[in-house]
Short mmCIF file of C-alpha atoms in Angstrom, two decimals:
data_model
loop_
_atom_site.label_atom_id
_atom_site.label_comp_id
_atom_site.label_asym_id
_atom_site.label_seq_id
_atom_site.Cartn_x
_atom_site.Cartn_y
_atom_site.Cartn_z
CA UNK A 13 131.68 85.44 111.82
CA UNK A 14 132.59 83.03 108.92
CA UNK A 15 129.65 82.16 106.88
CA UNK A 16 129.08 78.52 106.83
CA UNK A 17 129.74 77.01 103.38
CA UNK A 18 127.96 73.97 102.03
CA UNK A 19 130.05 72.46 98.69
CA UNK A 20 127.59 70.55 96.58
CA UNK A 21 129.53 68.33 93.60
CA UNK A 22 127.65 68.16 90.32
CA UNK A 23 128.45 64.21 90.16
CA UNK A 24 125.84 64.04 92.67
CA UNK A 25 123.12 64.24 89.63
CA UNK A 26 125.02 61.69 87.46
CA UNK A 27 125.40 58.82 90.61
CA UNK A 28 121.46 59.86 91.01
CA UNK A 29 120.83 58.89 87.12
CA UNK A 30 122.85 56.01 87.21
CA UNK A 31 120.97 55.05 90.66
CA UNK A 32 117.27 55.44 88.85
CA UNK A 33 118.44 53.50 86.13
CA UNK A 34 120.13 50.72 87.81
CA UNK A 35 116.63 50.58 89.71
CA UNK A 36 114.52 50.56 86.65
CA UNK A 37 116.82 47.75 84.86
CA UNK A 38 116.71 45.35 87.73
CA UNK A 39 112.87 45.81 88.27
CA UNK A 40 112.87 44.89 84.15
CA UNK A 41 114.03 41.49 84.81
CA UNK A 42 111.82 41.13 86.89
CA UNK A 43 109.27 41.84 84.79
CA UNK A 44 108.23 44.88 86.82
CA UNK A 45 106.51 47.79 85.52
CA UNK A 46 106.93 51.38 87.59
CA UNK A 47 104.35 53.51 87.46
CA UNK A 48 105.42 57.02 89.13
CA UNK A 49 101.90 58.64 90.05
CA UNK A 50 102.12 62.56 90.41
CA UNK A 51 99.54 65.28 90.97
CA UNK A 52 98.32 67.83 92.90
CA UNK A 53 97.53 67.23 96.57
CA UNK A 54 93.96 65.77 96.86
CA UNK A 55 93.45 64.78 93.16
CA UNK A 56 92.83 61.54 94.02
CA UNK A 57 96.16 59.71 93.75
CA UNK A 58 95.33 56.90 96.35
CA UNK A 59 91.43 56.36 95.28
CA UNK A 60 92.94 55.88 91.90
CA UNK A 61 95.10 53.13 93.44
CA UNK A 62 92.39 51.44 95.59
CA UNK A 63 90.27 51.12 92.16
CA UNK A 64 92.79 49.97 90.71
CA UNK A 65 93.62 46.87 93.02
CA UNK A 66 89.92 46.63 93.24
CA UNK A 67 89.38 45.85 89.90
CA UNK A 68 92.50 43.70 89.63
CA UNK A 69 91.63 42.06 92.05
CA UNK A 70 94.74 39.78 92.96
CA UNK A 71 95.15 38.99 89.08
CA UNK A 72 98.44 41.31 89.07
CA UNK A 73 100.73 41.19 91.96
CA UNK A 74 100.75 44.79 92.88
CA UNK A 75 103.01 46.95 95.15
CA UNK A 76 102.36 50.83 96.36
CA UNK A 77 105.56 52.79 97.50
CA UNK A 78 103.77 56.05 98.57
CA UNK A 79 104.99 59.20 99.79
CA UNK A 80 104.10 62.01 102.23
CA UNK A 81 105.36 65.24 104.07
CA UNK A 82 103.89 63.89 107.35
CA UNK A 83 101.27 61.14 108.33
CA UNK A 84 101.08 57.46 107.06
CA UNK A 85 97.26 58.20 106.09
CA UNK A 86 97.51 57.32 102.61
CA UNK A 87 99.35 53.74 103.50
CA UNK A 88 96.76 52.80 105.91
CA UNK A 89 94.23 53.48 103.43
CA UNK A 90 95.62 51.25 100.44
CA UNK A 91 96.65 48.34 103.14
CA UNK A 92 93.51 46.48 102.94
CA UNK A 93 94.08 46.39 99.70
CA UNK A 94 97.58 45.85 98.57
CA UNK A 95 100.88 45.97 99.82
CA UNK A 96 101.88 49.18 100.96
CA UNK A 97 105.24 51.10 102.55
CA UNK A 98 104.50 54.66 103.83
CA UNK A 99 107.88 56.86 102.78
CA UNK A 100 107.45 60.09 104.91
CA UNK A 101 109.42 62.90 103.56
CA UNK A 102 109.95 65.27 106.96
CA UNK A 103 109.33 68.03 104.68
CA UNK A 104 111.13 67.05 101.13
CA UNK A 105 108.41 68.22 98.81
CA UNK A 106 109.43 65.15 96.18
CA UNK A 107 110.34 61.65 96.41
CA UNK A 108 114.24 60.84 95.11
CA UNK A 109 115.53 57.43 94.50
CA UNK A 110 117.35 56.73 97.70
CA UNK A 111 114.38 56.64 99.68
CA UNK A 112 111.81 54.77 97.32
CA UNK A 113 114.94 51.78 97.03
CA UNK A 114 115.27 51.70 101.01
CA UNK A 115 111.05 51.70 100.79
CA UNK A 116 111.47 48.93 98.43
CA UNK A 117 113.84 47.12 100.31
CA UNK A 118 110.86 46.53 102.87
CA UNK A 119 108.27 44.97 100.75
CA UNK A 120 107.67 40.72 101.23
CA UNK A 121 108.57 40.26 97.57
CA UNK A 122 110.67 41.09 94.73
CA UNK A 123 108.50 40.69 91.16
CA UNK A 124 105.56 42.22 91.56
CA UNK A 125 103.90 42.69 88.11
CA UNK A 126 103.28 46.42 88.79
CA UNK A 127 104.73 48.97 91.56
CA UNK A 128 103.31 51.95 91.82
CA UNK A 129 105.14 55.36 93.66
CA UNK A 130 102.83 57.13 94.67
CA UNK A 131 104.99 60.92 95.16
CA UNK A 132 104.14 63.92 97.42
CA UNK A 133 101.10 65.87 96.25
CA UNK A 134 102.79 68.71 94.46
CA UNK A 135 102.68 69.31 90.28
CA UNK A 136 106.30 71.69 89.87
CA UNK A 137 108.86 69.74 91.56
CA UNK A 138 108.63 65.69 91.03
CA UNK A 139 108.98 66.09 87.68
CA UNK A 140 112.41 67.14 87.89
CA UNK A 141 113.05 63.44 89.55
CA UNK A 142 113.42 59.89 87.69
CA UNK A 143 112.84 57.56 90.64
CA UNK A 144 113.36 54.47 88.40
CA UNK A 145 109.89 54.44 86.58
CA UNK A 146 108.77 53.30 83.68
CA UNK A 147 105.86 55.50 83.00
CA UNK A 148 104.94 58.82 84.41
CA UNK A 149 101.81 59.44 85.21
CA UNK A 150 99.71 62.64 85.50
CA UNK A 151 96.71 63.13 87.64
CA UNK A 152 94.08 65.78 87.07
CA UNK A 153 90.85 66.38 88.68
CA UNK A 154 88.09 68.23 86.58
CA UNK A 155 88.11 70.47 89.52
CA UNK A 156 91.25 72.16 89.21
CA UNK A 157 90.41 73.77 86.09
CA UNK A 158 91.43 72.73 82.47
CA UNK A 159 94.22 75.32 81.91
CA UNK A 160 97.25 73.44 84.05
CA UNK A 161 98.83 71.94 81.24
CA UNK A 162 100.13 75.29 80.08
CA UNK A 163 100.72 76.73 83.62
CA UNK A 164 102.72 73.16 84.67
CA UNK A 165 104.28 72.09 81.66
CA UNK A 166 107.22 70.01 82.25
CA UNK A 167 104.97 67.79 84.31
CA UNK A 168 102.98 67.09 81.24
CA UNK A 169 106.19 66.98 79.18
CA UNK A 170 107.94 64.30 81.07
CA UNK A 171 104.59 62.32 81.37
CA UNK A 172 103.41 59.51 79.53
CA UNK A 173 99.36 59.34 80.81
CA UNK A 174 97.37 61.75 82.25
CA UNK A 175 94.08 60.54 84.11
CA UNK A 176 91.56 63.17 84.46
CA UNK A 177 89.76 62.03 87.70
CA UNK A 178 86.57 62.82 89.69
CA UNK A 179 84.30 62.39 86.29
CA UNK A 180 81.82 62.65 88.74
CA UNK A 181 82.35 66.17 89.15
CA UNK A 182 82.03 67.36 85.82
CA UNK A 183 78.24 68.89 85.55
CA UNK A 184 79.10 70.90 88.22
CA UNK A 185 82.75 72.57 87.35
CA UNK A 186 83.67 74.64 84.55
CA UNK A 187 86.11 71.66 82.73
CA UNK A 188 86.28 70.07 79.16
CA UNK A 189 88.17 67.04 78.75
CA UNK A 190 88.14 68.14 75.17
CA UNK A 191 90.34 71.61 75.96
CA UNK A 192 92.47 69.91 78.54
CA UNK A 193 93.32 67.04 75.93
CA UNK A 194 94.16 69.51 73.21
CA UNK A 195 96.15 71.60 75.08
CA UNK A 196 98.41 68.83 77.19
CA UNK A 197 98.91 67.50 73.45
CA UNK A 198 100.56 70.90 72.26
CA UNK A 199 103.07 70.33 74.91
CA UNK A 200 103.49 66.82 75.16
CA UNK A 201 102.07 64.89 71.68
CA UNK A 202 101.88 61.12 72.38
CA UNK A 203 100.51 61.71 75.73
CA UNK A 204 97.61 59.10 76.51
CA UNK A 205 94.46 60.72 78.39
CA UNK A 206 92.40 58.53 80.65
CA UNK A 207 89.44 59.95 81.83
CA UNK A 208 88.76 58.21 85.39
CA UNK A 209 85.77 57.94 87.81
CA UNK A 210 87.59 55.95 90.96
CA UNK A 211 84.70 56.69 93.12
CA UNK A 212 82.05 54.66 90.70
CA UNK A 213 84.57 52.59 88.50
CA UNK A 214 83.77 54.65 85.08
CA UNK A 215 87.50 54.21 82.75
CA UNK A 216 88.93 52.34 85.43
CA UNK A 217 89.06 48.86 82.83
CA UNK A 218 90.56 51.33 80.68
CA UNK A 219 93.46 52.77 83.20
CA UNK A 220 94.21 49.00 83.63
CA UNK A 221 94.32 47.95 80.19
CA UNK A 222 96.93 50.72 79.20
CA UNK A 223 98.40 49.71 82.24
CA UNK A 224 98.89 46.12 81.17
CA UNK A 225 99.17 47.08 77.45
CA UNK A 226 102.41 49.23 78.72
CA UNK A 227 103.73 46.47 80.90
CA UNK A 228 103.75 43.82 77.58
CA UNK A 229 105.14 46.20 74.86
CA UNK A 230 107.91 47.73 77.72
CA UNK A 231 108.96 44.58 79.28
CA UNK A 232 107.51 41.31 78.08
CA UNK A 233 107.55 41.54 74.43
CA UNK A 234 110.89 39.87 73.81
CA UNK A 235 110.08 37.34 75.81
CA UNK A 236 106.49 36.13 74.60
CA UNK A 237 107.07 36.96 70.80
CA UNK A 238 106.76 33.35 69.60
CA UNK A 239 109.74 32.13 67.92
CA UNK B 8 137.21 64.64 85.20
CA UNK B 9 136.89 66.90 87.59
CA UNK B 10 133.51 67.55 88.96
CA UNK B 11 132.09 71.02 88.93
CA UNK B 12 131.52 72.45 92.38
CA UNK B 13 128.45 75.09 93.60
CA UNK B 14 129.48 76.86 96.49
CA UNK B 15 126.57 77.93 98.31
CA UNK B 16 127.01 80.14 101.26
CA UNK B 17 124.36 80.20 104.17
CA UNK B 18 124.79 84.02 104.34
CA UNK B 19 122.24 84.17 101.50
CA UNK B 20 119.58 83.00 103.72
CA UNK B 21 119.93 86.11 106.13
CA UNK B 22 120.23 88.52 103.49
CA UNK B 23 117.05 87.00 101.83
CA UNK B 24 115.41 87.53 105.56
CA UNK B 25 116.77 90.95 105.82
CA UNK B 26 115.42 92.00 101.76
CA UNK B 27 111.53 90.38 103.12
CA UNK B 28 111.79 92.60 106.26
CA UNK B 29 112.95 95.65 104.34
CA UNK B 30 110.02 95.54 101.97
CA UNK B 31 107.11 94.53 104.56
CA UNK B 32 108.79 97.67 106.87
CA UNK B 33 108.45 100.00 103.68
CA UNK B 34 105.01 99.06 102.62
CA UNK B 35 103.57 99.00 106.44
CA UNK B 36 104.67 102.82 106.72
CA UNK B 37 103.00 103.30 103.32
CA UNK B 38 99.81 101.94 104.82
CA UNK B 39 99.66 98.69 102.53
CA UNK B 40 98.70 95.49 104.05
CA UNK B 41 101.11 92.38 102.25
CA UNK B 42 99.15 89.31 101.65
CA UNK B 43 100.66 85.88 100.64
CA UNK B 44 97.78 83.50 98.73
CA UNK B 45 99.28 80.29 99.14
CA UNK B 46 97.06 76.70 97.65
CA UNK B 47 97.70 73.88 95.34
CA UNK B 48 97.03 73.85 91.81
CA UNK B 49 93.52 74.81 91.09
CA UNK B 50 92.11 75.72 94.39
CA UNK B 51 90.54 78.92 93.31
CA UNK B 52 93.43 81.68 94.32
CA UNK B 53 92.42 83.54 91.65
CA UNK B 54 88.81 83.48 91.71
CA UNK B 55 88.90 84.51 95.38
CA UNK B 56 90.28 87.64 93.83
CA UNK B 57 88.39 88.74 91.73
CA UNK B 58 85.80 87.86 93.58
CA UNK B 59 87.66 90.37 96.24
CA UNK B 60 88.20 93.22 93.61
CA UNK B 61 83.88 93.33 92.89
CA UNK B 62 83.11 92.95 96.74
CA UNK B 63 85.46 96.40 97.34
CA UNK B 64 84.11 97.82 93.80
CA UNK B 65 87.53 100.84 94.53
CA UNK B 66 86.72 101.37 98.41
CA UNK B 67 90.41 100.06 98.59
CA UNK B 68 93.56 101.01 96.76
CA UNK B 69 94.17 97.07 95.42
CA UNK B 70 96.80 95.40 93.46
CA UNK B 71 98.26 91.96 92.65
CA UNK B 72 101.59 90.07 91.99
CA UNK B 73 100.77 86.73 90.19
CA UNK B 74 103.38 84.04 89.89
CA UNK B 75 103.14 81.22 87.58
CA UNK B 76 105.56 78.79 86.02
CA UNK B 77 104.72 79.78 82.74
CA UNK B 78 101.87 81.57 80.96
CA UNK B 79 100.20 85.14 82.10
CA UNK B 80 96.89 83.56 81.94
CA UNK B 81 96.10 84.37 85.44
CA UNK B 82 97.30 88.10 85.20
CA UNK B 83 94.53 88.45 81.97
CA UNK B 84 91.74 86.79 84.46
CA UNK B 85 92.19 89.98 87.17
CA UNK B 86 93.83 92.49 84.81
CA UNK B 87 89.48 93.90 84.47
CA UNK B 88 89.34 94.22 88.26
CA UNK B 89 92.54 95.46 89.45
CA UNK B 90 96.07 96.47 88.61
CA UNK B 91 98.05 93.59 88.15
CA UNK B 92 101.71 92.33 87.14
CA UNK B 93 102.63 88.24 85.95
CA UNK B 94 105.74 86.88 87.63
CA UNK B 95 106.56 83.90 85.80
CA UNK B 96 109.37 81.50 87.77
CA UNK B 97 110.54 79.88 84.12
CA UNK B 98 110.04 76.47 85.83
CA UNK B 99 110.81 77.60 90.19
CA UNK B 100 108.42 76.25 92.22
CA UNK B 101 107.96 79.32 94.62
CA UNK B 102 108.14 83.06 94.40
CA UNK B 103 111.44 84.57 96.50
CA UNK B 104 111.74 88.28 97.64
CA UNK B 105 114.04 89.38 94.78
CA UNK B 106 111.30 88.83 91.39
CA UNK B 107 108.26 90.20 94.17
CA UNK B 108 110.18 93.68 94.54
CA UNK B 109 110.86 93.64 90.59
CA UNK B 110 107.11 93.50 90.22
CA UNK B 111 106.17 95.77 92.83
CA UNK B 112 108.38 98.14 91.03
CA UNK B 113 106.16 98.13 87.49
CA UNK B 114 103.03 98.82 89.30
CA UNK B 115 101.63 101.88 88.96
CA UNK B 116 101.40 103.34 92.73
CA UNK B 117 102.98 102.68 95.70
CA UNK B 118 100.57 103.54 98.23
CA UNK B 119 97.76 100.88 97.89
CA UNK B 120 95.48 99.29 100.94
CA UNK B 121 96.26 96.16 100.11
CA UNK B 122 99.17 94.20 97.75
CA UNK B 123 98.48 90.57 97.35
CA UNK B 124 100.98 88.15 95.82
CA UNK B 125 99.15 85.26 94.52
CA UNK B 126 102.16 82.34 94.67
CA UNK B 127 103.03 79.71 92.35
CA UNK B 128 100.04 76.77 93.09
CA UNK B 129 101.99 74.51 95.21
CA UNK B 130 101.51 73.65 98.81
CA UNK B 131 104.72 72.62 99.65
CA UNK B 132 107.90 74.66 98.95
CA UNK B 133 105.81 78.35 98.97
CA UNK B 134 105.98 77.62 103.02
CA UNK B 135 109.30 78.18 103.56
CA UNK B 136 109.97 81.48 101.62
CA UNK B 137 108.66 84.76 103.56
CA UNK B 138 108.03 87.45 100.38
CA UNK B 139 107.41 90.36 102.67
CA UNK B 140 103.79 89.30 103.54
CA UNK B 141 102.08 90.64 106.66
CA UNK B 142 99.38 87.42 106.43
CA UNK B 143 99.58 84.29 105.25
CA UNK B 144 96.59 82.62 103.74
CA UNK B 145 96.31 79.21 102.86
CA UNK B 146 92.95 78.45 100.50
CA UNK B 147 91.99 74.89 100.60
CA UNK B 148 88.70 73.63 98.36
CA UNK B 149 86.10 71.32 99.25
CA UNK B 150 87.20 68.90 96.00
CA UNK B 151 90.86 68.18 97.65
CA UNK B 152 89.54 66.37 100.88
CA UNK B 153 89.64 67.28 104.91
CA UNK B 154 93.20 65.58 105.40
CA UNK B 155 95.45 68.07 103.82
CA UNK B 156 96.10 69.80 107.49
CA UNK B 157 98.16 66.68 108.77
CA UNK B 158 99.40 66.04 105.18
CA UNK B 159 101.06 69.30 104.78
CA UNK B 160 101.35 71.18 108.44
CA UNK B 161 104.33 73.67 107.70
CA UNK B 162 101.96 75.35 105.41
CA UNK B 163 99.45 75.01 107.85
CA UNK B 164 101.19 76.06 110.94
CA UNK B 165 102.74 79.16 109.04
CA UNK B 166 99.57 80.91 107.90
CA UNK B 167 97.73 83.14 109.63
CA UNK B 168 93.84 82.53 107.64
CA UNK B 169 92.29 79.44 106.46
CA UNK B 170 90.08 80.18 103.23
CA UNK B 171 88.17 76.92 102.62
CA UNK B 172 87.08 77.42 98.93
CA UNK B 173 84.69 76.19 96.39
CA UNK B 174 81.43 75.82 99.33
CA UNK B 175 78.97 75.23 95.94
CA UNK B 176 81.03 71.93 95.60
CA UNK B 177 80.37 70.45 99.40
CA UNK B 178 76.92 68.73 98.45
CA UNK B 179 79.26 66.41 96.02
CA UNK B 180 82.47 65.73 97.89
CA UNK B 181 83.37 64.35 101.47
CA UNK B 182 84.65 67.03 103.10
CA UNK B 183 83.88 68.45 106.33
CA UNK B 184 84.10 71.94 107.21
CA UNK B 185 84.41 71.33 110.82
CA UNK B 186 86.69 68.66 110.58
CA UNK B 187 89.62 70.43 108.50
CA UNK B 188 88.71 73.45 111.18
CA UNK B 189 89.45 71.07 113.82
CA UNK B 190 92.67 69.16 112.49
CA UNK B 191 94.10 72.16 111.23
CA UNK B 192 93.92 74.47 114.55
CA UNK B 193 95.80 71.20 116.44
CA UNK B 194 98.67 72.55 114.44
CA UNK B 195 97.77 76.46 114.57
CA UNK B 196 95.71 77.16 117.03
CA UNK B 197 95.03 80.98 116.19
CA UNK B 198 94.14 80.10 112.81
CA UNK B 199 91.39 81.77 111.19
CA UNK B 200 88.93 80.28 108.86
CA UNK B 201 86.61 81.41 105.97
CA UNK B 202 84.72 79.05 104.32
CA UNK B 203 84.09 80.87 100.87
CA UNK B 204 82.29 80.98 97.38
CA UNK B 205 84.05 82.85 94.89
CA UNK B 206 81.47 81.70 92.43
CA UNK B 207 78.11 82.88 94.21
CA UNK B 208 79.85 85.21 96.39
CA UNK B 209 79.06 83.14 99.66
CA UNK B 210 81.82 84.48 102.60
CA UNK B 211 83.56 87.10 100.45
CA UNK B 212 81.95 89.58 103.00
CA UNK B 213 83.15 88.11 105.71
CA UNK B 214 86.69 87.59 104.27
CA UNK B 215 87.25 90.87 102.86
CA UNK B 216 85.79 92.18 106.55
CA UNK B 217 88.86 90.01 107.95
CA UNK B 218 91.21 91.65 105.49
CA UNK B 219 90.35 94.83 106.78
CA UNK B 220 90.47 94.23 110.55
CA UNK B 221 93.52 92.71 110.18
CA UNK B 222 94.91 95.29 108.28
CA UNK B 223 93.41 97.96 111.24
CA UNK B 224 95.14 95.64 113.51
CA UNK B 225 98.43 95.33 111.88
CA UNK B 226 99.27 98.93 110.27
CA UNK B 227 96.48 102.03 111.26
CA UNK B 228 95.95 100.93 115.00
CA UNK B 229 98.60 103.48 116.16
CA UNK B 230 97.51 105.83 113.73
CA UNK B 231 94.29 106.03 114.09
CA UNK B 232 93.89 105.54 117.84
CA UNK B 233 92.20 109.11 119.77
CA UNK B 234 94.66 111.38 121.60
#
């Protein structure tokens, strides 16, 4: 029997590139800032988000794109909150560009101030995919240990933040924020660390101020330097 | 210019099937039972085996494949307890058949009770990629949440044992033992679980007494049963 033969062209990766950025410029002029949110499963990606909108509180017009393997659990928990479009991935252990425009595509408005993608649970493989953000984000919970930046470095490479969550947490789990700051610096220098308690608010002002601090000097500065 | 084309042919898939079954039929006859340690980042694969290693104290022939991205850190954590050799993927998010053998070949013996291959921390692509294993075991901690059945079932419905981890955390968290049993046995109904404290040695017994039936059951029943 013949094997089957699949033919994959390179120029698939370059019309992907092109696709993120064509994403991320039109979201610019809108004055939209993407926020790709990545981390291990059950580090707290969506109580992040729900704290976040909480503390917003309708002052930001604020859109979550977030992505599964199965279930729309995640969606129905930020929907009280914000404005939400479950992207299940039958199995994809990443989110690509393709799907987060089509989930796009469905939400009531175009300029939101921030959109956050919320990607699959999984620290190796979304970092190998620009889905049109602005700034990459890395979750950490203080109970995971301190020593993943070395053990997953290209997601600390490629990100911009990391937010140690579940403060809460830390008397009873063998973590230093001190260690896991040092050593995610080694690999990735300018990397801002936000130390985050979603469950009783502690560094959530701060998470939004670098949020909105990012969102002036990336996309509004031109425009509200006086002249 | 032209693009440059990958030709992948699906004949690799049935040799890869054919390598896994080669090495589980060689180890069985040698009397080793195969297991794959499958989590997310941080769940506590390693502590559960060194917490393993002290529980048998050299009653049983043990040894260990690690696989990380990068770094041997985990290897130096069990290399006190038990014979051990790093696989690092260089970036892959999964161990394959091919890089297991390699380090099955620079271990010392070949006749051990039990080989386990702790895989890269990812609950997601590890699923899909049979190293030779006899059992599958998927360790899930109290600090991730009770949803991750439904989140990620193909891990779920592929393994054979459940290893809730990190018990000394459940005063803190909202998880549910019961719950998680529950949800994950609607998608694999023969699945075993073992709630476990690698930390204050809480269930080791009773999973290292499952590792041993199992391993009865699977490889020694012919052998050993009376004429």
């Amino acid at each position: 029997m013949n094997p089957k033969v699949i033919t994959v062209a390179r120029d698939v990766l370059a019309a992907t590139r092109a696709d993120a950025e064509d994403f991320r410029e039109l979201r610019s002029r809108a004055g939209t800032l993407i926020v790709n949110v990545l981390s291990s499963p059950g580090s707290g990606k969506t109580s992040l988000l729900q704290a976040t909108a909480r503390h917003w509180q309708g002052r930001f017009r604020m859109a979550v794109l977030v992505g599964d393997l199965a279930t729309d659990r995640d969606a129905q928990r930020l929907a009280p909150w914000v404005d939400v479009v479950q992207m299940t991935t039958g199995g994809a252990c990443h989110l690509e560009i393709p799907l987060v425009r089509k989930a796009f595509d469905r939400l009531p408005l175009a300029d939101w101030d921030f959109l956050f993608i919320e990607n699959v649970g999984n620290l190796v493989c979304p970092a190998s995919h620009d889905v049109g953000e602005h700034v990459r984000v890395v979750l950490l919970s203080t109970t995971e240990g301190d020593d993943k930046p070395a053990k997953y470095p290209k997601m600390f490479r490629t990100s911009q933040a990391l937010v140690v969550s579940k403060l809460d947490l830390l008397p009873y789990v063998p973590f230093s924020v001190e260690a896991v700051t040092e050593d995610a610096r080694l690999i990735q220098p300018e990397l801002a660390v936000l130390p985050v308690c979603a469950l009783d608010g502690r560094g959530v002002a701060e998470w939004c101020g670098y949020l909105e601090q990012t969102r002036r000097d990336r996309l509004l500065q031109r425009v509200e330097t006086p002249t």
